[in-house]
Amino acid sequence: MVTRLARAVAAGSVVPDELLVVDNASTDDTVAALRELGVRVHEMGRNAGGAGGFAAGLEAFLDSDADLVWLMDDDGVPAPDCLELLLPYVDRYDFVGPAVVSDSDPEQLCFPIRLPGGSRTVRRLADVEAAAHGSHDGGLVEDVVIPFNGVLVTRALVERIGVVREELFIWGDDVEYLWRARRAGARIATVVAARFAHPATDDLGTPEMFGLTTYNHSPSDLKHYCMCRNNVANLREYAGPLGVLAFVVKTVWFYLLTKPDLGRLRMSLGAMHDGFYGRWGRHERYLP
């Protein structure tokens, strides 16, 4: 998977000066395959999750002479012109990314998003394109970005806000970084013409409460625990008690009414308790 990504980046219309892959203690031949492609590999020696990987990558970026860092997960692929289309905006924006579409249906967004100035969640690329066409800049949707899926971030911003919080492990580390950037006054935008394809998850953004909102259900216990813990931690920091309460209500509703599962509800409540009180490391019980 990551070798496919490395080849896609190397084949782009604009190629980064260096490609760094952070290896989270893989047990196959990934490292050797990447080095055969001339990719620089940072071996963690342990599974630090996506958050730990991005933290290590950003630390390496700060130790380099680079002005920009292009961040992405290993399971997505940028379009050949993705970086080329993002680069013209880095003088005006600190945190700029592409439209993230489903790799099986490029007319659908991989992750549902809420457009600025409204409460409606959209899933079609056409809706984002329409929002961009109505903006003051024909190709942008400002203050919206899907982090860590082909986002281009300036050195000045990383120096200002630091690196990703490793203790979050997975799920929510990207949102926390975006919210931290926003709090610091970062200029944020999506360049709609730029594309990044990512596998879609059917249960991500499952409608609930009579279609008034959505819930990110995952069949993975590890991902779900981290999602609940990290969401509550993030909301407590950036949205306050009402934000936390709203998420708790959504979670209870989902596992009592939308997709009844008392075992999952108990896990959710424990995870949210851990997130509220900053109890990290308990996700390790769900590691394989």
XYZ file of C-alpha atoms in Angstrom:
288
model
C 0.000 0.000 0.000
C 2.653 2.524 1.005
C 4.839 1.582 -1.965
C 1.887 2.429 -4.237
C 1.718 5.820 -2.549
C 5.462 6.372 -2.902
C 5.286 5.629 -6.626
C 2.320 7.976 -7.047
C 4.147 10.828 -5.317
C 7.277 10.221 -7.408
C 5.194 10.267 -10.607
C 3.480 13.574 -9.834
C 3.728 16.651 -12.034
C 5.606 18.299 -9.146
C 7.774 16.054 -6.976
C 8.768 16.899 -3.378
C 12.451 17.379 -2.642
C 12.325 14.411 -0.277
C 9.862 11.665 0.595
C 9.913 10.448 4.195
C 7.908 7.432 5.356
C 7.546 6.750 9.069
C 7.411 3.004 9.685
C 5.373 1.960 12.721
C 7.193 -1.319 13.421
C 5.993 -3.130 10.303
C 6.693 -6.863 10.237
C 6.759 -7.442 6.477
C 9.179 -6.290 3.769
C 7.824 -2.723 3.617
C 11.034 -1.011 4.727
C 13.195 -2.894 2.219
C 10.727 -2.221 -0.598
C 10.665 1.498 0.181
C 14.432 1.746 0.303
C 14.641 0.063 -3.092
C 12.540 2.974 -4.354
C 14.978 5.461 -2.835
C 12.586 6.520 -0.080
C 13.936 7.710 3.259
C 12.434 5.583 6.049
C 12.230 6.543 9.704
C 11.802 3.327 11.712
C 9.901 3.836 14.963
C 10.688 0.406 16.414
C 7.222 0.311 17.972
C 3.645 0.898 16.940
C 2.997 4.520 17.894
C -0.159 4.780 15.797
C -0.850 7.342 13.127
C -0.442 10.144 15.668
C 3.028 8.966 16.640
C 3.963 8.596 13.002
C 2.876 12.112 12.098
C 4.586 13.501 15.203
C 7.870 11.847 14.184
C 7.471 13.024 10.602
C 6.860 16.618 11.650
C 9.852 16.536 13.995
C 12.001 15.356 11.082
C 10.549 18.170 8.973
C 11.500 20.749 11.608
C 15.038 19.335 11.650
C 15.302 19.826 7.876
C 15.651 22.945 5.732
C 12.267 22.432 4.051
C 9.689 25.237 3.976
C 6.626 23.032 3.417
C 5.476 19.578 4.494
C 2.941 17.506 2.536
C 1.185 15.150 4.962
C -0.746 12.012 4.068
C -1.777 8.588 5.325
C -0.436 5.515 3.570
C -3.811 4.297 2.298
C -4.611 7.247 0.038
C -3.205 8.385 -3.298
C -2.829 11.975 -4.568
C -3.784 12.767 -8.142
C -0.746 13.430 -10.367
C -1.352 17.196 -10.284
C -2.410 17.419 -6.623
C 0.730 19.077 -5.283
C 1.003 21.329 -8.331
C -2.511 22.662 -7.683
C -1.884 23.236 -3.964
C 1.422 25.077 -4.228
C 0.106 28.396 -5.628
C -1.864 28.945 -2.420
C 0.859 28.565 0.211
C 1.608 32.283 0.256
C -1.987 32.958 1.308
C -2.785 29.886 3.411
C -0.930 27.998 6.129
C -2.906 24.739 5.964
C -4.248 23.884 2.512
C -5.506 20.568 1.193
C -7.261 18.833 -1.701
C -10.786 17.495 -2.036
C -10.660 13.974 -0.564
C -12.769 11.642 -2.697
C -13.692 7.981 -2.519
C -11.265 5.799 -4.445
C -14.200 3.711 -5.678
C -16.407 6.668 -6.703
C -14.582 9.941 -7.366
C -17.874 11.855 -7.452
C -18.390 11.117 -3.753
C -16.439 12.564 -0.842
C -14.605 10.013 1.249
C -15.492 11.872 4.443
C -18.718 13.861 4.878
C -18.046 17.524 5.603
C -19.980 20.525 6.847
C -19.561 23.553 4.629
C -18.961 27.007 6.143
C -22.004 29.032 7.086
C -24.420 26.117 7.416
C -25.314 23.002 9.340
C -25.826 20.664 6.372
C -23.403 17.775 5.957
C -22.508 17.053 2.341
C -21.147 13.896 0.745
C -21.051 14.750 -2.964
C -18.093 16.386 -4.659
C -20.554 18.500 -6.649
C -21.715 20.205 -3.451
C -18.164 21.196 -2.583
C -17.572 22.410 -6.129
C -20.730 24.517 -5.925
C -19.579 26.026 -2.635
C -16.205 26.825 -4.165
C -17.749 28.454 -7.208
C -19.730 30.713 -4.914
C -16.652 31.847 -2.998
C -14.587 34.948 -3.678
C -11.913 32.659 -5.133
C -13.378 30.279 -7.697
C -11.365 27.257 -6.626
C -11.424 27.395 -2.830
C -13.563 26.538 0.153
C -12.082 28.497 3.025
C -11.755 27.266 6.620
C -12.425 23.649 5.575
C -9.846 20.914 5.070
C -9.574 17.169 5.653
C -6.309 16.929 7.586
C -3.534 14.443 6.867
C -4.886 13.482 3.451
C -2.572 15.398 1.165
C -2.509 18.637 3.173
C 0.291 21.116 2.616
C 1.425 22.876 5.800
C 3.917 25.709 6.179
C 6.990 25.588 8.387
C 5.883 28.790 10.099
C 2.674 27.124 11.271
C 4.381 23.949 12.523
C 6.934 26.044 14.404
C 4.064 28.008 15.949
C 1.816 25.139 17.063
C 4.187 22.184 17.406
C 3.706 18.597 16.242
C 0.863 16.091 16.519
C -0.038 14.775 19.987
C 1.370 11.239 20.008
C -0.752 10.112 22.970
C -3.898 10.270 20.814
C -2.556 7.230 18.868
C -5.208 7.183 16.111
C -8.477 8.875 15.189
C -8.836 12.472 16.255
C -5.167 13.429 16.190
C -5.737 15.056 12.810
C -8.777 16.986 14.028
C -6.923 18.154 17.136
C -4.082 19.428 14.961
C -6.492 21.282 12.698
C -8.337 22.838 15.643
C -5.027 23.828 17.244
C -3.999 25.465 13.975
C -7.316 27.289 13.729
C -7.004 28.540 17.309
C -3.546 29.875 16.437
C -5.009 31.900 13.575
C -3.995 29.623 10.713
C -5.403 30.391 7.280
C -7.106 27.189 6.100
C -8.624 26.168 2.764
C -9.497 23.312 0.423
C -8.436 23.610 -3.219
C -11.329 21.821 -4.863
C -9.583 21.131 -8.168
C -6.885 19.163 -6.343
C -7.808 15.551 -5.617
C -6.750 12.904 -3.118
C -8.349 9.443 -3.371
C -8.926 7.496 -0.167
C -10.798 4.267 0.667
C -14.329 5.033 1.807
C -15.808 3.551 4.967
C -19.521 2.811 4.742
C -20.199 3.408 8.447
C -18.350 6.722 8.597
C -20.935 9.451 8.946
C -23.911 7.129 9.592
C -27.088 9.253 9.866
C -28.842 9.324 13.246
C -31.380 11.405 15.183
C -33.820 11.369 12.248
C -31.105 12.542 9.871
C -30.224 15.638 11.892
C -26.652 14.508 12.499
C -24.215 11.674 11.780
C -22.052 9.324 13.832
C -18.671 7.797 13.004
C -19.194 4.136 13.826
C -16.272 1.753 13.348
C -16.394 -2.044 13.716
C -12.839 -1.898 15.112
C -12.746 -1.772 18.916
C -9.368 -0.028 18.831
C -10.545 2.688 16.456
C -13.820 3.157 18.284
C -12.185 3.431 21.701
C -9.702 6.008 20.407
C -12.427 7.902 18.558
C -14.550 8.266 21.701
C -11.633 9.049 24.002
C -10.012 11.526 21.656
C -13.248 13.229 20.631
C -14.096 13.977 24.239
C -10.552 15.185 24.967
C -10.620 17.422 21.888
C -14.091 18.777 22.562
C -13.259 19.520 26.179
C -10.253 21.555 25.037
C -11.753 23.337 22.037
C -15.559 23.327 22.434
C -16.141 23.187 26.179
C -18.669 21.217 28.263
C -21.566 21.649 25.835
C -19.519 20.143 23.022
C -18.661 17.159 25.210
C -22.285 16.728 26.259
C -23.490 16.802 22.653
C -21.062 14.028 21.689
C -22.045 11.903 24.696
C -25.722 12.246 23.742
C -24.953 11.310 20.119
C -23.025 8.229 21.242
C -25.694 7.023 23.661
C -28.414 7.591 21.052
C -26.464 5.691 18.393
C -25.802 2.555 20.463
C -29.218 2.523 22.118
C -31.427 3.382 19.134
C -29.631 3.628 15.786
C -27.424 0.536 16.075
C -28.245 -1.039 19.457
C -25.170 -2.546 21.104
C -24.904 -2.389 24.899
C -21.363 -3.774 24.902
C -20.204 -1.055 22.535
C -22.053 1.535 24.611
C -20.204 0.439 27.766
C -16.894 0.666 25.929
C -17.849 4.109 24.643
C -18.668 5.419 28.107
C -15.355 4.140 29.485
C -13.430 5.678 26.600
C -15.175 9.023 26.991
C -14.407 8.983 30.719
C -10.726 8.370 29.914
C -10.715 11.218 27.399
C -12.365 13.663 29.770
C -9.792 12.989 32.495
C -6.790 12.638 30.167
C -6.089 8.985 30.895
C -3.860 7.889 28.043
C -2.439 4.508 27.088
C -5.512 2.395 27.778
C -6.035 1.829 24.048
C -3.212 -0.718 24.208
C -5.623 -3.370 25.511
C -7.226 -3.359 22.033
C -3.998 -3.739 20.077
C -3.577 -7.081 18.261
